[in-house]
Coordinates of C-alpha atoms in Angstrom, one line a residue:
Chain A
X1 CA 162.3 -94.8 63.8
X2 CA 159.8 -93.3 66.0
X3 CA 157.0 -91.2 64.9
X4 CA 158.8 -88.4 66.5
X5 CA 162.1 -89.2 64.4
X6 CA 160.2 -89.8 61.4
X7 CA 158.4 -86.2 61.7
X8 CA 161.7 -84.6 62.4
X9 CA 163.2 -86.0 59.3
X10 CA 160.4 -85.0 57.2
X11 CA 160.3 -81.4 58.5
X12 CA 164.3 -81.2 57.3
X13 CA 163.3 -83.0 53.8
X14 CA 160.4 -79.8 54.0
X15 CA 162.9 -77.1 54.8
X16 CA 165.6 -78.3 52.2
X17 CA 162.8 -78.5 50.1
X18 CA 161.8 -75.0 51.0
X19 CA 165.5 -73.6 50.5
X20 CA 165.4 -75.5 47.1
X21 CA 162.6 -72.7 45.7
X22 CA 163.7 -70.2 48.4
X23 CA 166.6 -70.2 46.4
X24 CA 165.0 -70.7 43.1
X25 CA 163.0 -67.7 43.3
X26 CA 165.1 -65.6 44.4
X27 CA 168.0 -66.4 40.8
X28 CA 170.5 -68.2 43.7
X29 CA 171.7 -71.1 42.3
X30 CA 169.9 -73.8 44.6
X31 CA 171.6 -77.2 45.6
X32 CA 169.9 -79.2 43.1
X33 CA 167.3 -78.8 40.5
X34 CA 163.9 -78.7 41.9
X35 CA 161.1 -80.8 40.8
X36 CA 157.5 -80.6 39.8
X37 CA 155.9 -83.8 39.2
X38 CA 153.6 -82.8 35.6
X39 CA 151.1 -85.8 35.6
X40 CA 147.5 -84.7 36.9
X41 CA 145.2 -85.3 39.4
X42 CA 143.4 -87.3 36.7
X43 CA 146.3 -89.3 36.3
X44 CA 147.0 -90.2 39.9
X45 CA 143.6 -91.4 40.2
X46 CA 144.0 -94.2 37.3
X47 CA 147.5 -95.1 38.7
X48 CA 145.9 -96.0 41.8
X49 CA 142.8 -97.6 39.8
X50 CA 140.0 -96.0 41.0
X51 CA 137.0 -94.8 38.7
X52 CA 137.6 -91.4 37.9
X53 CA 134.1 -89.9 38.6
X54 CA 133.8 -91.3 42.1
X55 CA 137.3 -90.3 43.2
X56 CA 136.4 -86.3 41.8
X57 CA 132.9 -86.5 43.6
X58 CA 133.8 -88.4 47.0
X59 CA 137.2 -86.1 47.5
X60 CA 138.2 -87.6 50.6
X61 CA 139.0 -90.5 48.1
X62 CA 141.8 -88.5 47.1
X63 CA 143.8 -89.3 50.3
X64 CA 144.6 -92.8 49.0
X65 CA 145.0 -91.5 45.3
X66 CA 147.9 -88.2 46.5
X67 CA 149.5 -91.0 49.2
X68 CA 150.3 -93.7 46.4
X69 CA 151.2 -91.3 44.1
X70 CA 153.5 -89.6 46.3
X71 CA 154.9 -92.6 47.4
X72 CA 155.5 -93.6 43.8
X73 CA 157.4 -91.0 42.1
X74 CA 160.2 -88.5 43.5
X75 CA 159.3 -84.8 43.1
X76 CA 159.6 -81.9 45.5
X77 CA 156.4 -79.6 45.1
X78 CA 153.4 -80.9 46.7
X79 CA 151.0 -82.1 43.8
X80 CA 147.6 -81.4 45.5
X81 CA 146.9 -78.3 44.2
X82 CA 143.3 -76.1 43.0
X83 CA 141.9 -78.4 40.5
X84 CA 138.8 -78.6 39.1
X85 CA 136.6 -80.4 40.8
X86 CA 133.1 -81.5 39.6
X87 CA 130.9 -81.1 42.5
X88 CA 130.4 -77.0 42.1
X89 CA 130.5 -77.2 38.6
X90 CA 127.3 -79.3 38.2
X91 CA 125.6 -77.6 40.9
X92 CA 125.6 -74.6 38.5
X93 CA 124.4 -76.2 35.8
X94 CA 127.6 -75.3 33.6
X95 CA 128.4 -75.1 30.4
X96 CA 132.0 -73.6 30.5
X97 CA 133.3 -76.5 32.4
X98 CA 131.9 -80.2 32.3
X99 CA 133.0 -83.8 33.1
X100 CA 133.0 -85.8 29.6
X101 CA 132.2 -89.1 29.1
X102 CA 136.0 -90.8 30.5
X103 CA 135.9 -88.7 33.8
X104 CA 137.8 -85.6 32.5
X105 CA 137.3 -82.0 33.0
X106 CA 136.5 -80.4 29.8
X107 CA 136.1 -76.8 28.2
X108 CA 134.1 -77.0 25.1
X109 CA 134.3 -73.7 23.1
X110 CA 131.7 -71.4 24.3
X111 CA 130.5 -67.5 24.2
X112 CA 129.5 -65.9 27.0
X113 CA 129.5 -62.4 26.1
X114 CA 128.1 -61.2 22.8
X115 CA 129.4 -58.7 20.6
X116 CA 126.6 -56.4 21.0
X117 CA 127.5 -56.2 24.9
X118 CA 131.1 -55.0 24.6
X119 CA 130.1 -51.6 25.3
X120 CA 128.3 -52.8 28.8
X121 CA 131.1 -54.5 29.6
X122 CA 133.9 -52.1 29.0
X123 CA 131.6 -50.0 31.7
X124 CA 132.0 -52.4 34.6
X125 CA 133.2 -55.9 33.7
X126 CA 132.3 -56.9 36.6
X127 CA 128.6 -56.3 36.7
X128 CA 128.5 -57.3 33.0
X129 CA 129.8 -61.0 34.2
X130 CA 127.5 -61.1 37.0
X131 CA 124.4 -59.9 34.7
X132 CA 125.1 -61.5 31.7
X133 CA 128.1 -63.7 31.2
X134 CA 127.8 -65.7 34.1
X135 CA 124.1 -66.8 33.5
X136 CA 124.5 -68.1 29.9
X137 CA 127.5 -70.2 31.0
X138 CA 125.8 -71.8 34.1
X139 CA 122.2 -72.6 33.8
X140 CA 121.1 -72.7 37.3
X141 CA 122.2 -68.5 37.5
X142 CA 119.5 -68.0 34.8
X143 CA 116.8 -68.3 36.8
X144 CA 114.3 -66.1 39.3
X145 CA 116.4 -64.1 42.0
X146 CA 115.7 -66.7 44.9
X147 CA 116.6 -69.7 42.8
X148 CA 119.8 -67.9 41.5
X149 CA 120.6 -67.3 45.1
X150 CA 120.2 -70.9 46.5
X151 CA 122.3 -72.2 43.6
X152 CA 125.2 -69.8 44.2
X153 CA 124.8 -70.6 47.9
X154 CA 125.1 -74.5 47.5
X155 CA 127.7 -74.3 45.3
X156 CA 129.9 -72.2 47.1
X157 CA 129.3 -74.2 50.2
X158 CA 130.4 -77.5 47.8
X159 CA 133.3 -75.9 46.8
X160 CA 134.5 -74.7 50.4
X161 CA 134.0 -78.3 51.6
X162 CA 135.4 -79.6 48.8
X163 CA 138.6 -78.1 48.8
X164 CA 138.7 -78.0 52.9
X165 CA 139.1 -82.0 52.4
X166 CA 141.9 -81.2 49.4
X167 CA 143.3 -79.3 52.4
X168 CA 143.8 -81.5 54.9
X169 CA 144.9 -84.3 52.5
X170 CA 147.4 -81.6 51.3
X171 CA 148.9 -80.6 54.8
X172 CA 148.7 -84.6 55.5
X173 CA 151.3 -85.0 52.3
X174 CA 153.1 -82.4 52.8
X175 CA 154.0 -84.0 56.7
X176 CA 154.2 -87.4 55.9
X177 CA 156.6 -86.8 52.2
X178 CA 157.9 -83.9 53.3
X179 CA 157.0 -82.4 50.5
X180 CA 156.8 -78.2 49.7
X181 CA 153.4 -76.2 49.2
X182 CA 153.4 -73.5 46.1
X183 CA 150.2 -71.6 47.1
X184 CA 149.1 -70.6 43.3
X185 CA 146.3 -68.2 42.0
X186 CA 144.9 -68.1 38.7
X187 CA 144.8 -65.3 36.7
X188 CA 144.7 -64.6 32.9
X189 CA 146.1 -62.0 30.2
X190 CA 143.5 -59.6 29.7
X191 CA 143.1 -60.5 26.3
X192 CA 142.9 -64.2 26.7
X193 CA 140.6 -63.8 29.4
X194 CA 138.0 -62.0 26.5
X195 CA 138.8 -65.0 24.8
X196 CA 138.1 -68.3 26.8
X197 CA 135.0 -68.1 28.0
X198 CA 133.9 -64.7 26.8
X199 CA 134.0 -64.4 22.7
X200 CA 135.8 -67.7 22.2
X201 CA 138.0 -68.5 19.6
X202 CA 136.3 -67.7 16.9
X203 CA 134.6 -64.4 18.4
X204 CA 137.7 -62.6 19.3
X205 CA 139.3 -63.6 16.0
X206 CA 136.6 -61.6 14.2
X207 CA 136.5 -59.3 17.1
X208 CA 139.8 -57.7 16.2
X209 CA 139.0 -57.4 12.5
X210 CA 135.5 -55.7 13.3
X211 CA 135.5 -54.0 16.7
X212 CA 139.2 -53.5 17.8
X213 CA 138.9 -50.2 20.1
X214 CA 136.4 -52.4 21.9
X215 CA 138.8 -55.6 22.1
X216 CA 141.6 -53.1 23.2
X217 CA 139.1 -51.0 25.8
X218 CA 137.8 -54.2 27.2
X219 CA 140.9 -55.7 27.8
X220 CA 141.9 -52.3 29.8
X221 CA 138.8 -52.8 31.5
X222 CA 139.5 -55.8 32.5
X223 CA 143.0 -55.7 33.5
X224 CA 142.5 -54.9 37.4
X225 CA 140.2 -57.5 37.5
X226 CA 143.2 -60.3 36.2
X227 CA 145.3 -58.2 38.7
X228 CA 143.0 -58.8 41.5
X229 CA 142.3 -62.6 41.1
X230 CA 145.9 -63.0 40.6
X231 CA 146.5 -61.7 44.5
X232 CA 147.5 -64.5 46.4
X233 CA 144.7 -63.6 49.7
X234 CA 147.2 -65.3 52.2
X235 CA 150.5 -64.3 52.7
X236 CA 152.5 -67.8 52.2
X237 CA 156.6 -68.4 51.5
X238 CA 155.5 -69.2 48.3
X239 CA 153.1 -67.0 46.5
X240 CA 152.7 -67.7 42.9
X241 CA 150.0 -66.1 40.4
X242 CA 149.7 -68.6 37.3
X243 CA 149.0 -67.4 34.2
X244 CA 148.5 -69.7 31.1
X245 CA 149.0 -68.0 28.1
X246 CA 146.5 -69.2 25.2
X247 CA 146.0 -67.0 22.1
X248 CA 149.3 -65.9 21.0
X249 CA 150.5 -68.5 19.1
X250 CA 147.3 -67.7 17.2
X251 CA 147.6 -64.0 16.6
X252 CA 149.9 -61.6 13.8
X253 CA 152.8 -60.3 15.1
X254 CA 150.8 -56.9 14.7
X255 CA 148.0 -57.9 16.6
X256 CA 149.8 -59.8 19.0
X257 CA 151.9 -56.1 19.6
X258 CA 148.8 -54.6 20.0
X259 CA 145.8 -56.6 21.3
X260 CA 147.7 -59.2 23.9
X261 CA 151.4 -57.8 24.7
X262 CA 150.4 -54.5 26.5
X263 CA 147.7 -54.9 28.9
X264 CA 149.4 -58.7 29.2
X265 CA 152.5 -57.5 30.6
X266 CA 150.8 -55.1 33.1
X267 CA 149.2 -57.7 34.8
X268 CA 152.6 -59.4 35.2
X269 CA 154.2 -55.9 36.4
X270 CA 151.2 -55.3 39.0
X271 CA 151.5 -58.2 40.4
X272 CA 155.6 -58.8 40.9
X273 CA 155.3 -55.1 42.3
X274 CA 152.8 -56.5 45.1
X275 CA 155.7 -59.1 46.1
X276 CA 153.9 -62.0 43.9
X277 CA 155.9 -64.7 41.8
X278 CA 154.4 -65.1 38.1
X279 CA 154.5 -68.2 36.8
X280 CA 153.4 -68.4 33.2
X281 CA 152.6 -71.6 31.2
X282 CA 154.0 -70.4 27.5
X283 CA 151.5 -72.6 25.7
X284 CA 152.2 -73.9 22.1
X285 CA 154.8 -72.1 20.5
X286 CA 156.3 -68.3 21.4
X287 CA 159.5 -68.4 19.7
X288 CA 158.6 -65.4 18.1
X289 CA 158.0 -63.6 20.9
X290 CA 161.0 -64.7 22.9
X291 CA 162.6 -61.0 23.1
X292 CA 158.8 -59.2 24.3
X293 CA 159.2 -62.6 27.3
X294 CA 162.5 -61.2 28.1
X295 CA 161.0 -57.5 29.2
X296 CA 159.2 -59.0 31.8
X297 CA 160.5 -58.6 35.5
X298 CA 163.4 -60.5 36.6
X299 CA 162.8 -64.2 37.6
X300 CA 159.8 -65.0 35.9
X301 CA 159.1 -68.3 35.6
X302 CA 158.1 -69.7 32.4
X303 CA 157.3 -73.3 31.2
X304 CA 157.5 -74.0 27.6
X305 CA 155.6 -76.4 25.9
X306 CA 157.1 -75.9 22.8
X307 CA 160.5 -74.4 21.6
X308 CA 164.0 -74.9 21.1
X309 CA 165.7 -74.8 25.2
X310 CA 169.3 -73.8 23.8
X311 CA 167.9 -70.8 22.4
X312 CA 165.6 -70.0 24.7
X313 CA 168.3 -70.5 27.5
X314 CA 170.5 -68.4 25.9
X315 CA 167.9 -65.4 25.6
X316 CA 165.9 -65.3 28.8
X317 CA 167.7 -68.3 30.7
X318 CA 170.2 -65.4 33.1
X319 CA 166.9 -63.2 33.6
X320 CA 164.2 -65.7 34.0
X321 CA 163.5 -69.1 35.1
X322 CA 162.9 -71.8 33.4
X323 CA 160.9 -74.7 32.8
X324 CA 159.4 -77.5 30.6
X325 CA 160.3 -78.9 27.5
X326 CA 160.4 -82.1 28.2
X327 CA 158.6 -84.3 26.1
X328 CA 155.6 -86.6 27.6
X329 CA 155.0 -88.0 24.4
X330 CA 158.2 -90.2 24.8
X331 CA 157.0 -91.0 27.6
X332 CA 154.3 -93.6 26.0
X333 CA 156.6 -94.2 23.1
X334 CA 160.1 -94.6 24.4
X335 CA 162.5 -96.8 26.6
X336 CA 163.3 -96.2 30.3
X337 CA 166.7 -95.1 29.0
X338 CA 165.8 -92.6 26.2
X339 CA 163.1 -91.3 28.5
X340 CA 166.2 -90.7 30.9
X341 CA 168.8 -89.3 28.2
X342 CA 166.3 -87.0 27.7
X343 CA 166.4 -85.6 30.8
X344 CA 169.9 -85.6 31.3
X345 CA 170.2 -83.5 28.0
X346 CA 167.6 -81.0 29.0
X347 CA 169.3 -80.9 32.2
X348 CA 172.9 -80.1 30.4
X349 CA 171.2 -77.4 28.1
X350 CA 168.9 -75.7 31.0
X351 CA 170.5 -76.4 34.0
X352 CA 174.1 -74.3 34.3
X353 CA 173.7 -71.2 36.2
X354 CA 170.7 -72.3 37.8
X355 CA 167.0 -70.5 36.9
X356 CA 165.6 -74.3 36.1
X357 CA 162.9 -76.3 37.4
X358 CA 161.9 -79.3 36.3
X359 CA 158.6 -80.2 34.4
X360 CA 157.2 -81.3 31.4
X361 CA 155.8 -79.4 28.3
X362 CA 152.3 -80.6 29.2
X363 CA 150.5 -81.7 31.9
X364 CA 149.9 -85.9 32.1
X365 CA 146.3 -86.4 31.8
X366 CA 146.1 -89.8 31.0
X367 CA 147.4 -93.3 32.6
X368 CA 148.2 -96.3 30.1
X369 CA 146.8 -99.7 30.5
X370 CA 150.0 -101.2 30.9
X371 CA 152.2 -99.0 33.2
X372 CA 154.6 -97.6 30.5
X373 CA 153.8 -93.9 31.2
X374 CA 154.3 -94.6 35.3
X375 CA 157.3 -96.7 34.8
X376 CA 159.0 -94.1 32.5
X377 CA 158.3 -90.8 34.8
X378 CA 159.4 -92.6 38.1
X379 CA 163.1 -93.3 35.9
X380 CA 163.0 -89.8 34.7
X381 CA 162.3 -88.0 38.3
X382 CA 164.9 -90.2 40.0
X383 CA 167.1 -89.4 37.6
X384 CA 166.2 -85.7 37.6
X385 CA 166.7 -86.0 41.5
X386 CA 170.0 -88.0 41.7
X387 CA 171.7 -86.0 38.9
X388 CA 170.5 -82.5 38.7
X389 CA 172.8 -81.1 41.2
X390 CA 174.8 -78.3 41.4
Chain B
X1 CA 165.5 -56.3 40.6
X2 CA 164.9 -53.1 41.8
X3 CA 161.0 -52.4 43.2
X4 CA 161.4 -49.7 41.3
X5 CA 162.2 -51.1 38.0
X6 CA 158.5 -52.5 38.1
X7 CA 155.3 -50.4 36.9
X8 CA 152.6 -51.0 39.6
X9 CA 149.4 -50.3 38.4
X10 CA 147.7 -48.7 41.2
X11 CA 144.5 -49.7 43.5
X12 CA 142.2 -51.8 41.6
X13 CA 138.8 -50.0 41.5
X14 CA 136.5 -52.6 40.8
X15 CA 133.4 -50.0 39.9
X16 CA 130.8 -52.6 40.4
X17 CA 127.3 -52.4 42.1
X18 CA 128.1 -56.3 42.9
X19 CA 131.5 -55.3 44.7
X20 CA 131.1 -53.2 48.3
X21 CA 134.5 -51.9 49.5
X22 CA 134.2 -51.2 53.0
X23 CA 134.2 -47.5 53.0
X24 CA 130.8 -48.1 51.0
X25 CA 129.5 -50.6 53.2
X26 CA 129.9 -48.1 56.1
X27 CA 127.8 -45.5 54.2
X28 CA 124.7 -48.5 53.8
X29 CA 125.6 -49.0 57.0
X30 CA 126.3 -46.2 59.6
X31 CA 125.8 -47.9 62.6
X32 CA 129.2 -50.0 62.1
X33 CA 131.4 -46.6 61.7
X34 CA 133.7 -46.3 64.5
X35 CA 133.3 -49.8 65.9
X36 CA 136.1 -52.3 65.9
X37 CA 136.5 -51.1 62.3
X38 CA 139.9 -52.5 62.3
X39 CA 138.3 -56.3 63.3
X40 CA 135.1 -55.9 61.0
X41 CA 136.3 -54.2 58.0
X42 CA 138.6 -56.9 56.6
X43 CA 136.0 -59.6 57.5
X44 CA 133.6 -58.0 55.4
X45 CA 135.8 -57.1 52.4
X46 CA 137.4 -60.9 52.7
X47 CA 134.5 -61.8 52.0
X48 CA 133.5 -59.9 48.9
X49 CA 136.8 -60.9 47.6
X50 CA 135.8 -64.7 48.2
X51 CA 132.6 -64.1 46.1
X52 CA 134.8 -62.2 43.1
X53 CA 137.6 -65.3 43.3
X54 CA 134.6 -67.5 43.1
X55 CA 132.9 -66.4 39.9
X56 CA 135.6 -64.8 38.0
X57 CA 137.4 -68.2 38.6
X58 CA 134.2 -70.0 36.7
X59 CA 135.2 -68.2 33.9
X60 CA 139.0 -69.8 33.9

């Protein structure tokens, strides 16, 4: 095939994939079930046999990594997405996100906001973030003004450079493999934002007993920032605000209803009002909150980590776009046939009527040394591609 | 889904000394008033937003 014919062939493939997602996002039944690969950058690096820290520090090496990844697995959505790159975290002296000894980026439990700082935070969250929270969690920002300015300048410059390189790799993979780009902005539910890096799990759990009004006021104050953060800057065909959901399963029902749900729902509604599709990673177990999830704007994307797929499809499947459920542990422990059978089972439950996007329950971070996960994942993705047709 | 079914949040108000809107910026630099504002204004605000997304992103 000539280069031009090959390019046209891949352009046609991109168009077909774009139509799949367009239909999915609009709530129409697509030609087949769209597929995302649950394996992460870390998996892709191991799969390519490259040292982890080297591949993440020299981002240009990810060209080879992603080329092999796209060759070896069938999927629709470009895997080169926003991911944690160590360079700018290191330049800021990060305590919040660090590279572990195995080369994986990790988030230890941190406390960026003290309980006695709630009032200051409520008065102006962004001021408090700049003046108190960031210097506490990023040591290079806990310095004199000149040093702080230089640290920030270097970090932002390397951030721009590395993500520009990733952007070039992404376009190359698109052109070579006919993939679709889903442009994502990361944001959080206000309560999760207060918990994750600010008060910590232990801190926020105590705060809802000791300072409930302040927790409510802080979530309210940070809500506009979460909407702004989730607003994708450039108008693209597929704009998604990605919201991983963290704390809800650890809350009592009445605390969820009072502290978590109201501001989270308003963030989702505000984003949808701006024309942005919302994609939730429904982490851990949300089965007792399914009726709440139903209230969200139509065609909200929901990827489930746990739960009964039949019940979720019954309660949410007519209104919302469902994803997840496929257990990645099976890829480690099962035979290829067992893995494919599981995919078939989930397609049978979740695909009818459309509004189903194949993905796994969690992200696959580790590649085992004998390649079982990769082989099983290949078999599963090929099965969904071949058989997940309407 | 009808757009009217969704309750919009309203304009995001930053209320911060570290985020300057175009209107606030013009008060600080009045010589920019009336000079290609449709080009300069969005560019100034774009870099406020880039900084905002970077800093808040460090906490996610």
